[in-house]
Coordinates of C-alpha atoms and ligand atoms in Angstrom, one line a residue:
M1 CA 7.6 -12.2 2.1
I2 CA 6.1 -8.3 3.3
T3 CA 6.5 -5.7 0.3
L4 CA 5.9 -2.0 0.6
I5 CA 4.3 -1.2 -3.0
A6 CA 3.7 2.9 -3.3
A7 CA 3.9 5.5 -6.1
M8 CA 6.2 8.9 -5.7
D9 CA 7.1 11.8 -7.8
S10 CA 10.7 13.5 -7.6
E11 CA 9.7 15.2 -4.7
H12 CA 8.6 12.0 -2.8
L13 CA 4.8 13.2 -3.2
I14 CA 2.4 10.3 -2.8
G15 CA -0.8 11.6 -1.6
R16 CA -3.1 15.3 -2.5
G17 CA -6.0 15.0 -0.3
N18 CA -8.0 11.6 -0.1
E19 CA -6.4 10.9 -3.5
L20 CA -3.7 10.4 -5.8
P21 CA -1.6 13.4 -7.4
W22 CA -1.8 11.2 -10.6
D23 CA -3.4 9.6 -13.0
L24 CA -1.4 6.4 -14.2
P25 CA -3.5 3.6 -15.4
H26 CA -0.5 1.6 -16.0
D27 CA 0.7 2.0 -12.9
L28 CA -2.6 1.2 -11.5
K29 CA -2.7 -1.8 -13.4
F30 CA 1.1 -2.7 -12.5
F31 CA -0.4 -2.8 -8.8
R32 CA -3.3 -4.6 -9.8
E33 CA -1.1 -7.5 -11.3
T34 CA 1.3 -7.8 -8.7
T35 CA -0.6 -8.0 -5.9
M36 CA -3.5 -10.2 -7.3
G37 CA -4.0 -13.2 -4.9
G38 CA -2.2 -11.6 -2.0
T39 CA -3.0 -9.4 1.4
V40 CA -3.0 -5.8 1.0
I41 CA -2.5 -3.7 4.1
V42 CA -3.8 -0.4 4.3
G43 CA -4.7 2.7 6.4
R44 CA -7.8 3.5 6.7
K45 CA -7.7 6.7 5.3
T46 CA -6.2 4.5 1.9
W47 CA -8.9 2.3 2.1
E48 CA -11.4 5.5 1.7
S49 CA -10.0 6.7 -1.0
I50 CA -9.8 3.4 -2.8
K51 CA -13.6 3.0 -1.8
D52 CA -14.5 6.1 -3.7
R53 CA -12.2 5.8 -6.6
T54 CA -13.7 1.6 -7.2
G55 CA -16.9 1.6 -5.1
K56 CA -16.4 -1.3 -3.4
A57 CA -15.3 -2.0 0.0
F58 CA -12.3 -4.1 -0.6
L59 CA -10.2 -5.3 -3.6
D60 CA -11.0 -8.0 -5.3
G61 CA -8.5 -11.3 -5.3
R62 CA -6.8 -10.2 -2.5
V63 CA -7.7 -10.1 1.3
N64 CA -7.8 -6.6 2.5
F65 CA -6.9 -5.4 5.7
V66 CA -7.3 -2.2 6.8
L67 CA -5.6 -0.6 9.7
T68 CA -7.4 1.7 12.1
R69 CA -7.4 3.0 16.1
D70 CA -11.1 1.4 15.9
P71 CA -11.4 -1.8 14.0
E72 CA -14.6 -2.9 16.3
K73 CA -16.8 0.2 14.4
W74 CA -15.5 -0.2 11.0
Q75 CA -16.3 -3.8 10.7
T76 CA -19.7 -3.0 11.9
E77 CA -20.4 -0.6 9.4
T78 CA -18.5 -2.8 7.1
A79 CA -20.3 -5.8 7.2
E80 CA -23.0 -5.3 4.5
Q81 CA -19.9 -4.3 2.0
G82 CA -17.7 -7.1 2.3
D83 CA -16.7 -10.4 1.1
A84 CA -16.7 -13.4 2.5
V85 CA -13.2 -14.0 1.6
C86 CA -11.9 -10.4 0.9
G87 CA -12.7 -8.8 3.8
P88 CA -12.0 -6.3 4.9
Y89 CA -11.3 -7.3 8.5
F90 CA -9.6 -3.9 10.7
E91 CA -6.8 -4.0 12.7
N92 CA -5.6 -1.9 15.2
S93 CA -1.2 -2.8 14.2
L94 CA 0.3 -3.6 11.2
E95 CA 1.3 -6.6 13.7
A96 CA -1.7 -8.1 13.9
A97 CA -2.8 -8.0 10.2
I98 CA 0.3 -9.6 9.5
E99 CA 0.1 -12.2 12.2
R100 CA -3.4 -12.4 11.3
T101 CA -3.9 -12.8 7.6
R102 CA -0.5 -16.0 8.3
K103 CA -3.0 -17.9 10.6
D104 CA -6.1 -16.7 8.4
H105 CA -5.8 -16.8 5.4
P106 CA -2.6 -18.4 4.5
D107 CA -3.4 -18.9 0.6
F108 CA -2.9 -15.0 0.2
A109 CA -0.2 -14.6 3.2
T110 CA 2.7 -15.7 1.0
E111 CA 2.7 -11.9 -0.6
I112 CA 2.3 -9.6 1.9
F113 CA 1.4 -5.8 0.3
I114 CA 2.1 -2.9 2.8
A115 CA 0.2 0.3 0.5
G116 CA 0.1 2.8 2.5
G117 CA -0.1 5.9 3.8
R118 CA 2.1 7.8 5.2
G119 CA 1.8 6.3 8.5
I120 CA 1.6 2.8 7.9
Y121 CA 4.9 3.1 5.6
T122 CA 7.3 4.8 8.3
H123 CA 5.6 2.3 11.1
A124 CA 6.7 -0.9 8.4
L125 CA 10.3 1.3 7.8
D126 CA 11.6 1.8 11.3
G127 CA 10.0 -2.2 12.3
N128 CA 12.0 -3.4 9.5
L129 CA 9.4 -5.0 8.9
L130 CA 9.9 -5.1 5.2
D131 CA 11.9 -7.7 2.6
R132 CA 11.4 -5.3 -0.5
M133 CA 10.2 -2.2 -1.7
L134 CA 8.1 -1.6 -5.3
I135 CA 8.3 1.9 -6.0
T136 CA 6.7 3.8 -8.8
H137 CA 9.1 6.7 -9.5
V138 CA 6.2 9.0 -11.4
R139 CA 8.5 11.5 -13.8
G140 CA 7.8 15.0 -12.5
Q141 CA 6.7 17.6 -9.6
F142 CA 2.8 17.2 -8.7
E143 CA 0.2 19.0 -6.3
G144 CA -0.4 17.7 -3.3
D145 CA 0.4 17.2 1.0
V146 CA 0.8 13.7 2.2
Y147 CA 4.9 12.7 1.7
F148 CA 6.6 9.6 1.3
P149 CA 9.7 8.6 4.8
K150 CA 12.8 9.2 4.0
F151 CA 14.9 5.1 2.9
E152 CA 17.6 6.0 0.2
G153 CA 21.0 4.6 2.3
D154 CA 19.5 1.2 3.4
W155 CA 18.8 0.2 0.5
V156 CA 19.6 -0.5 -3.4
G157 CA 17.3 -0.3 -6.2
R158 CA 16.8 -1.7 -9.2
V159 CA 14.7 -0.6 -12.3
V160 CA 12.1 -3.5 -13.3
E161 CA 10.4 -1.3 -15.3
N162 CA 10.9 2.0 -17.8
A163 CA 8.2 4.0 -19.4
R164 CA 7.4 7.2 -20.5
E165 CA 5.7 8.4 -17.3
Y166 CA 7.2 6.6 -14.6
R167 CA 10.2 3.8 -13.6
I168 CA 8.7 1.1 -10.9
F169 CA 12.1 0.2 -8.8
E170 CA 13.0 -2.8 -6.8
Y171 CA 14.8 -2.1 -3.4
V172 CA 16.2 -4.5 -1.3
P173 CA 17.9 -3.7 2.0
R174 CA 21.6 -3.2 1.5
P175 CA 23.9 -6.1 2.9
K176 CA 25.1 -5.1 5.9
Ligands
NAP1 N1 1.2 6.7 -3.7 C1 1.0 6.1 -3.2 O1 1.4 4.6 -3.6 C2 0.0 6.1 -2.1 C3 -0.6 5.1 -2.0 C4 -1.2 4.8 -0.8 C5 -1.9 6.0 -0.1 N2 -1.6 6.8 -0.9 C6 -2.2 8.9 -0.3 O2 -1.8 9.1 0.5 C7 -3.4 9.4 1.5 C8 -3.9 8.9 2.6 O3 -2.6 8.2 3.8 P1 -2.5 9.1 4.8 O4 -1.3 9.1 5.6 O5 -3.1 10.6 5.0 O6 -3.7 8.0 5.3 P2 -3.6 6.2 6.0 O7 -2.4 5.7 6.7 O8 -3.9 5.7 4.6 O9 -4.4 6.2 6.9 C9 -4.3 6.7 8.1 C10 -5.2 6.3 9.2 O10 -4.9 5.0 9.6 C11 -5.3 4.5 11.1 N3 -3.5 4.4 11.2 C12 -2.8 4.7 10.9 N4 -1.7 4.1 11.6 C13 -2.2 3.6 12.4 C14 -1.8 2.5 13.4 N5 -0.6 2.0 13.7 N6 -2.3 1.7 14.2 C15 -3.5 1.6 14.2 N7 -4.0 2.8 13.0 C16 -3.6 2.8 12.1 C17 -5.8 5.6 11.2 O11 -7.0 5.4 11.3 P3 -8.4 5.6 12.5 O12 -8.5 7.3 12.0 O13 -9.4 4.7 11.5 O14 -7.9 5.4 13.8 C18 -5.6 6.6 10.8 O15 -6.2 8.0 11.1 C19 -4.0 9.8 0.2 O16 -3.6 10.7 -0.4 C20 -3.5 8.4 -1.1 O17 -3.5 8.7 -2.0 C21 -0.8 7.2 -1.8

């Protein structure tokens, strides 16, 4: 199963600089619990922001793939900070990362999560790679400069969690 996972405000904002526009520990907990035991694929900038926030080069309990146009450089630079199982592993396309986790980390590849940022979300949506999306709709409008691509028409959503500050929807492709 390939799942896109994201959080956005009412205007589809997802980022401010290289950070999240909001501070929602419960949503981060949802992300952690949902992705645990799977593969998480992110862009190089999102990976750097996770590293700044957690102080670690990988999310524990998950296999971490990072997309960059220069995988060799980043793999070499990160060699000392990685984990034998979790990585991070660097690849130059979403398809290559998906193929490699299925081949090299089958135990972690049953659930694959595409976790941003914008370019990677766009590629996953345009390439029809997704089985579902888990989207946290944060209530209100925030300041920032990175937006989620448009997606509504082709997806059917249902609420899976309703909290004071946000609602989490699961979206599946609309039947043709
Ligand atoms: N709200 C959320 O759910 C959420 C989730 C994730 C991120 N964010 C936010 O989004 C922002 C970061 O997103 P972003 O869109 O600016 O950057 P990003 O997608 O995280 O990273 C962009 C980088 O990824 C690499 N890349 C992207 N597409 C690629 C492809 N098809 N093939 C190979 N490499 C590729 C390139 O790395 P190189 O330059 O190394 O070649 C590119 O510069 C931050 O503000 C972050 O907090 C929010």
